[in-house]
Amino acid sequence: CREKNIPIRIGVNSGSVEKEILKKYGGPTPQALCESALHHASLLEKFDFTDICVSLKCSSVRDTVAAYRIMAERSDCEYPLHLGVTEAGTERMGLIKSAVGIGSLLQRGIGDTIRVSLTADPVKEIAAGKDILKALDLDSTGPQMISCPSCGRTKIDLIGIANEVEQRLRECDKPLKVAVMGCAVNGPGEAKEADIGIAGGDGVGLIFKKGEVIKKVPEDILIDTLMEEILKM
């Protein structure tokens, strides 16, 4: 590995902790995971190999976060940390657990690489990872969409429009914040930080940029008009 400049990842999870460490801590606690990882790091260090990254994963979000926080605070570990919640579950719950675990650590400045683990198409893991980074403003590649929940003022198919806009934005690589808002009364003001957005009315919709309305168009061409405006930006 040294000759070929290949790093080694030390991956510890709750099912791989050594028996003597489990006995010491009474189970696969966050402290036990950290001690196991540092033990394995010391084995590589004996051969003067330090091109290492460390992974500490549990199926429990709380234990995962605690383990990484302990490791980040230890002065005897200066290695990059690879974040993830293992065995997180199917797409719905796995996304939630991964976003909470990975996101809370990144928000604290902990972590260097990430892996979202889902019992789903692996392509969705990559998309989820990118979305977590975008939500934390750590990834500026491509657009980020914001949208409001439906309420009594909504007079358009907000859910359908938001889903279609999100789908069509996958073809866009511009680092824009795009808003899809349910009503023309509050929409432009609430989403004035967006680079561009749409707000629904009664059969019509507004196109706005940075909170300022630039067009009023029929609802049936609202999405097409939005995409045309994005192409001009």
mmCIF file of C-alpha atoms in Angstrom:
data_model
loop_
_atom_site.group_PDB
_atom_site.id
_atom_site.type_symbol
_atom_site.label_atom_id
_atom_site.label_comp_id
_atom_site.label_asym_id
_atom_site.label_seq_id
_atom_site.Cartn_x
_atom_site.Cartn_y
_atom_site.Cartn_z
ATOM 1 C CA CYS A 1 0.000 0.000 0.000
ATOM 2 C CA ARG A 2 2.844 2.375 0.780
ATOM 3 C CA GLU A 3 4.566 1.619 -2.515
ATOM 4 C CA LYS A 4 1.378 2.178 -4.496
ATOM 5 C CA ASN A 5 0.209 5.134 -2.359
ATOM 6 C CA ILE A 6 -2.998 3.353 -1.353
ATOM 7 C CA PRO A 7 -4.655 4.377 1.938
ATOM 8 C CA ILE A 8 -6.148 1.823 4.323
ATOM 9 C CA ARG A 9 -9.516 2.357 5.978
ATOM 10 C CA ILE A 10 -9.946 0.968 9.465
ATOM 11 C CA GLY A 11 -13.636 0.165 9.702
ATOM 12 C CA VAL A 12 -15.070 -0.699 13.097
ATOM 13 C CA ASN A 13 -18.739 -1.413 13.722
ATOM 14 C CA SER A 14 -20.727 -2.700 16.661
ATOM 15 C CA GLY A 15 -20.349 -6.300 15.457
ATOM 16 C CA SER A 16 -16.574 -6.312 15.020
ATOM 17 C CA VAL A 17 -15.263 -5.110 18.392
ATOM 18 C CA GLU A 18 -12.767 -7.493 20.040
ATOM 19 C CA LYS A 19 -14.042 -9.657 22.891
ATOM 20 C CA GLU A 20 -11.651 -8.206 25.473
ATOM 21 C CA ILE A 21 -12.758 -4.656 24.623
ATOM 22 C CA LEU A 22 -16.424 -5.669 24.760
ATOM 23 C CA LYS A 23 -15.796 -7.162 28.211
ATOM 24 C CA LYS A 24 -14.033 -3.997 29.372
ATOM 25 C CA TYR A 25 -16.901 -1.685 28.372
ATOM 26 C CA GLY A 26 -19.801 -4.095 28.789
ATOM 27 C CA GLY A 27 -20.730 -4.038 25.123
ATOM 28 C CA PRO A 28 -20.092 -2.222 21.834
ATOM 29 C CA THR A 29 -20.259 1.254 23.362
ATOM 30 C CA PRO A 30 -18.957 4.366 21.558
ATOM 31 C CA GLN A 31 -15.847 4.198 23.772
ATOM 32 C CA ALA A 32 -15.322 0.553 22.806
ATOM 33 C CA LEU A 33 -15.507 1.358 19.087
ATOM 34 C CA CYS A 34 -12.904 4.104 19.479
ATOM 35 C CA GLU A 35 -10.521 1.879 21.436
ATOM 36 C CA SER A 36 -10.847 -0.883 18.838
ATOM 37 C CA ALA A 37 -10.103 1.526 15.977
ATOM 38 C CA LEU A 38 -7.057 2.984 17.724
ATOM 39 C CA HIS A 39 -5.781 -0.522 18.458
ATOM 40 C CA HIS A 40 -5.885 -1.398 14.772
ATOM 41 C CA ALA A 41 -4.272 1.917 13.878
ATOM 42 C CA SER A 42 -1.416 1.108 16.242
ATOM 43 C CA LEU A 43 -0.783 -2.158 14.382
ATOM 44 C CA LEU A 44 -0.246 -0.245 11.138
ATOM 45 C CA GLU A 45 1.790 2.427 12.897
ATOM 46 C CA LYS A 46 4.240 -0.287 14.026
ATOM 47 C CA PHE A 47 5.177 -0.608 10.360
ATOM 48 C CA ASP A 48 5.389 3.182 9.914
ATOM 49 C CA PHE A 49 2.180 3.206 7.895
ATOM 50 C CA THR A 50 -0.022 6.226 8.632
ATOM 51 C CA ASP A 51 -2.013 6.699 5.422
ATOM 52 C CA ILE A 52 -5.149 5.718 7.300
ATOM 53 C CA CYS A 53 -8.763 6.798 7.617
ATOM 54 C CA VAL A 54 -11.085 5.627 10.383
ATOM 55 C CA SER A 55 -14.722 4.567 10.266
ATOM 56 C CA LEU A 56 -16.889 3.985 13.371
ATOM 57 C CA LYS A 57 -20.382 2.845 12.441
ATOM 58 C CA CYS A 58 -23.398 1.626 14.391
ATOM 59 C CA SER A 59 -27.001 1.088 13.423
ATOM 60 C CA SER A 60 -27.822 3.442 16.305
ATOM 61 C CA VAL A 61 -27.611 7.097 15.287
ATOM 62 C CA ARG A 62 -26.946 8.171 18.870
ATOM 63 C CA ASP A 63 -24.043 5.743 19.346
ATOM 64 C CA THR A 64 -22.578 6.566 15.937
ATOM 65 C CA VAL A 65 -22.543 10.300 16.651
ATOM 66 C CA ALA A 66 -21.109 9.739 20.132
ATOM 67 C CA ALA A 67 -18.318 7.502 18.800
ATOM 68 C CA TYR A 68 -17.207 9.985 16.169
ATOM 69 C CA ARG A 69 -17.332 12.873 18.635
ATOM 70 C CA ILE A 70 -15.141 10.962 21.096
ATOM 71 C CA MET A 71 -12.671 10.073 18.350
ATOM 72 C CA ALA A 72 -12.544 13.650 17.040
ATOM 73 C CA GLU A 73 -11.678 14.903 20.526
ATOM 74 C CA ARG A 74 -8.897 12.381 21.159
ATOM 75 C CA SER A 75 -5.430 13.813 20.779
ATOM 76 C CA ASP A 76 -4.024 10.407 19.808
ATOM 77 C CA CYS A 77 -6.091 10.222 16.616
ATOM 78 C CA GLU A 78 -5.254 12.615 13.805
ATOM 79 C CA TYR A 79 -6.650 10.460 11.024
ATOM 80 C CA PRO A 80 -9.468 11.453 8.639
ATOM 81 C CA LEU A 81 -12.895 10.200 9.684
ATOM 82 C CA HIS A 82 -15.215 8.400 7.268
ATOM 83 C CA LEU A 83 -18.816 9.033 8.384
ATOM 84 C CA GLY A 84 -21.859 6.816 8.059
ATOM 85 C CA VAL A 85 -24.663 5.059 9.894
ATOM 86 C CA THR A 86 -24.472 1.363 9.061
ATOM 87 C CA GLU A 87 -27.489 -0.908 8.577
ATOM 88 C CA ALA A 88 -29.585 2.260 8.470
ATOM 89 C CA GLY A 89 -32.528 0.484 6.871
ATOM 90 C CA THR A 90 -34.675 0.874 3.778
ATOM 91 C CA GLU A 91 -34.810 4.077 1.762
ATOM 92 C CA ARG A 92 -37.249 6.060 3.915
ATOM 93 C CA MET A 93 -35.847 5.376 7.389
ATOM 94 C CA GLY A 94 -32.306 4.960 6.121
ATOM 95 C CA LEU A 95 -32.371 8.456 4.653
ATOM 96 C CA ILE A 96 -33.641 9.919 7.919
ATOM 97 C CA LYS A 97 -31.081 8.134 10.083
ATOM 98 C CA SER A 98 -28.221 8.974 7.731
ATOM 99 C CA ALA A 99 -29.207 12.624 7.447
ATOM 100 C CA VAL A 100 -29.448 12.990 11.230
ATOM 101 C CA GLY A 101 -26.217 11.126 11.968
ATOM 102 C CA ILE A 102 -23.994 12.371 9.159
ATOM 103 C CA GLY A 103 -25.521 15.834 9.118
ATOM 104 C CA SER A 104 -25.112 16.511 12.828
ATOM 105 C CA LEU A 105 -21.447 15.489 12.695
ATOM 106 C CA LEU A 106 -20.665 17.568 9.609
ATOM 107 C CA GLN A 107 -22.414 20.516 11.241
ATOM 108 C CA ARG A 108 -19.904 20.217 14.093
ATOM 109 C CA GLY A 109 -16.998 20.144 11.653
ATOM 110 C CA ILE A 110 -16.405 16.411 12.156
ATOM 111 C CA GLY A 111 -15.815 14.146 9.170
ATOM 112 C CA ASP A 112 -13.866 14.027 5.933
ATOM 113 C CA THR A 113 -15.710 11.517 3.740
ATOM 114 C CA ILE A 114 -19.221 10.050 3.908
ATOM 115 C CA ARG A 115 -21.199 6.965 2.887
ATOM 116 C CA VAL A 116 -24.983 6.761 3.026
ATOM 117 C CA SER A 117 -25.999 3.116 3.568
ATOM 118 C CA LEU A 118 -29.442 2.164 2.272
ATOM 119 C CA THR A 119 -31.218 -1.090 1.549
ATOM 120 C CA ALA A 120 -32.014 0.315 -1.876
ATOM 121 C CA ASP A 121 -30.478 0.985 -5.277
ATOM 122 C CA PRO A 122 -26.897 2.166 -4.558
ATOM 123 C CA VAL A 123 -27.456 5.080 -6.943
ATOM 124 C CA LYS A 124 -29.883 6.472 -4.350
ATOM 125 C CA GLU A 125 -27.098 6.402 -1.760
ATOM 126 C CA ILE A 126 -25.044 8.773 -3.901
ATOM 127 C CA ALA A 127 -28.011 11.096 -4.447
ATOM 128 C CA ALA A 128 -28.763 11.114 -0.712
ATOM 129 C CA GLY A 129 -25.159 11.906 0.156
ATOM 130 C CA LYS A 130 -25.133 14.840 -2.251
ATOM 131 C CA ASP A 131 -28.415 16.107 -0.831
ATOM 132 C CA ILE A 132 -27.058 15.996 2.725
ATOM 133 C CA LEU A 133 -24.044 18.045 1.636
ATOM 134 C CA LYS A 134 -26.291 20.530 -0.188
ATOM 135 C CA ALA A 135 -28.547 20.913 2.843
ATOM 136 C CA LEU A 136 -25.482 21.927 4.868
ATOM 137 C CA ASP A 137 -24.208 24.238 2.082
ATOM 138 C CA LEU A 138 -21.132 22.030 1.722
ATOM 139 C CA ASP A 139 -21.827 21.259 -1.944
ATOM 140 C CA SER A 140 -22.554 24.040 -4.427
ATOM 141 C CA THR A 141 -22.712 21.874 -7.549
ATOM 142 C CA GLY A 142 -26.118 21.917 -9.206
ATOM 143 C CA PRO A 143 -29.352 23.521 -8.012
ATOM 144 C CA GLN A 144 -30.974 23.277 -4.606
ATOM 145 C CA MET A 145 -34.755 23.372 -4.442
ATOM 146 C CA ILE A 146 -36.793 24.774 -1.596
ATOM 147 C CA SER A 147 -40.567 24.441 -1.356
ATOM 148 C CA CYS A 148 -43.265 25.195 1.186
ATOM 149 C CA PRO A 149 -45.854 22.829 2.680
ATOM 150 C CA SER A 150 -49.398 23.059 1.375
ATOM 151 C CA CYS A 151 -51.876 25.198 3.313
ATOM 152 C CA GLY A 152 -55.323 26.728 2.987
ATOM 153 C CA ARG A 153 -54.004 29.446 0.656
ATOM 154 C CA THR A 154 -52.722 26.927 -1.893
ATOM 155 C CA LYS A 155 -54.774 26.963 -5.100
ATOM 156 C CA ILE A 156 -52.437 24.991 -7.387
ATOM 157 C CA ASP A 157 -51.198 21.410 -7.498
ATOM 158 C CA LEU A 158 -48.224 22.315 -5.317
ATOM 159 C CA ILE A 159 -47.102 18.737 -4.636
ATOM 160 C CA GLY A 160 -47.253 17.729 -8.287
ATOM 161 C CA ILE A 161 -45.502 20.901 -9.452
ATOM 162 C CA ALA A 162 -42.749 20.585 -6.829
ATOM 163 C CA ASN A 163 -42.090 16.964 -7.817
ATOM 164 C CA GLU A 164 -41.895 17.838 -11.513
ATOM 165 C CA VAL A 165 -39.589 20.819 -10.920
ATOM 166 C CA GLU A 166 -37.312 18.654 -8.772
ATOM 167 C CA GLN A 167 -37.176 16.025 -11.520
ATOM 168 C CA ARG A 168 -36.437 18.540 -14.281
ATOM 169 C CA LEU A 169 -33.738 20.231 -12.218
ATOM 170 C CA ARG A 170 -31.740 16.986 -12.315
ATOM 171 C CA GLU A 171 -30.681 18.010 -15.810
ATOM 172 C CA CYS A 172 -29.379 21.369 -14.558
ATOM 173 C CA ASP A 173 -25.831 21.911 -13.319
ATOM 174 C CA LYS A 174 -26.154 25.571 -12.303
ATOM 175 C CA PRO A 175 -25.586 26.334 -8.587
ATOM 176 C CA LEU A 176 -28.964 28.003 -8.096
ATOM 177 C CA LYS A 177 -31.485 28.048 -5.274
ATOM 178 C CA VAL A 178 -34.902 27.419 -6.824
ATOM 179 C CA ALA A 179 -38.145 27.959 -4.896
ATOM 180 C CA VAL A 180 -41.548 26.370 -5.429
ATOM 181 C CA MET A 181 -44.102 28.210 -3.306
ATOM 182 C CA GLY A 182 -47.808 27.554 -2.914
ATOM 183 C CA CYS A 183 -49.287 31.028 -2.928
ATOM 184 C CA ALA A 184 -48.629 34.376 -4.578
ATOM 185 C CA VAL A 185 -49.458 36.262 -1.364
ATOM 186 C CA ASN A 186 -46.497 35.175 0.756
ATOM 187 C CA GLY A 187 -44.439 33.013 -1.604
ATOM 188 C CA PRO A 188 -42.050 35.570 -3.150
ATOM 189 C CA GLY A 189 -41.364 37.226 0.205
ATOM 190 C CA GLU A 190 -40.823 33.993 2.124
ATOM 191 C CA ALA A 191 -38.426 32.727 -0.538
ATOM 192 C CA LYS A 192 -36.648 35.980 -1.336
ATOM 193 C CA GLU A 193 -33.271 34.315 -0.748
ATOM 194 C CA ALA A 194 -33.937 32.067 -3.759
ATOM 195 C CA ASP A 195 -32.256 32.974 -7.041
ATOM 196 C CA ILE A 196 -35.472 32.191 -8.883
ATOM 197 C CA GLY A 197 -38.816 30.702 -8.002
ATOM 198 C CA ILE A 198 -42.471 30.241 -8.759
ATOM 199 C CA ALA A 199 -45.520 30.996 -6.657
ATOM 200 C CA GLY A 200 -49.009 29.708 -7.370
ATOM 201 C CA GLY A 201 -52.213 31.684 -7.721
ATOM 202 C CA ASP A 202 -55.740 30.805 -8.857
ATOM 203 C CA GLY A 203 -55.076 29.356 -12.300
ATOM 204 C CA VAL A 204 -51.976 31.522 -12.723
ATOM 205 C CA GLY A 205 -48.514 31.666 -11.258
ATOM 206 C CA LEU A 206 -45.706 34.127 -10.626
ATOM 207 C CA ILE A 207 -42.064 33.877 -11.628
ATOM 208 C CA PHE A 208 -39.814 35.772 -9.225
ATOM 209 C CA LYS A 209 -36.118 36.403 -8.703
ATOM 210 C CA LYS A 210 -34.754 37.306 -5.264
ATOM 211 C CA GLY A 211 -38.318 38.051 -4.143
ATOM 212 C CA GLU A 212 -39.118 40.390 -7.044
ATOM 213 C CA VAL A 213 -41.900 39.283 -9.419
ATOM 214 C CA ILE A 214 -40.770 39.294 -13.062
ATOM 215 C CA LYS A 215 -43.641 37.483 -14.798
ATOM 216 C CA LYS A 216 -47.229 36.342 -14.375
ATOM 217 C CA VAL A 217 -48.161 33.319 -16.480
ATOM 218 C CA PRO A 218 -50.953 30.710 -16.775
ATOM 219 C CA GLU A 219 -50.530 27.714 -14.498
ATOM 220 C CA ASP A 220 -50.218 25.250 -17.389
ATOM 221 C CA ILE A 221 -46.982 26.865 -18.620
ATOM 222 C CA LEU A 222 -45.603 27.810 -15.206
ATOM 223 C CA ILE A 223 -42.962 25.071 -15.036
ATOM 224 C CA ASP A 224 -41.886 25.487 -18.662
ATOM 225 C CA THR A 225 -41.489 29.227 -18.130
ATOM 226 C CA LEU A 226 -39.458 28.628 -14.983
ATOM 227 C CA MET A 227 -37.081 26.298 -16.822
ATOM 228 C CA GLU A 228 -36.721 28.802 -19.686
ATOM 229 C CA GLU A 229 -35.742 31.505 -17.219
ATOM 230 C CA ILE A 230 -33.241 29.186 -15.531
ATOM 231 C CA LEU A 231 -31.600 28.501 -18.910
ATOM 232 C CA LYS A 232 -31.058 32.257 -19.312
ATOM 233 C CA MET A 233 -29.293 32.605 -15.968
#
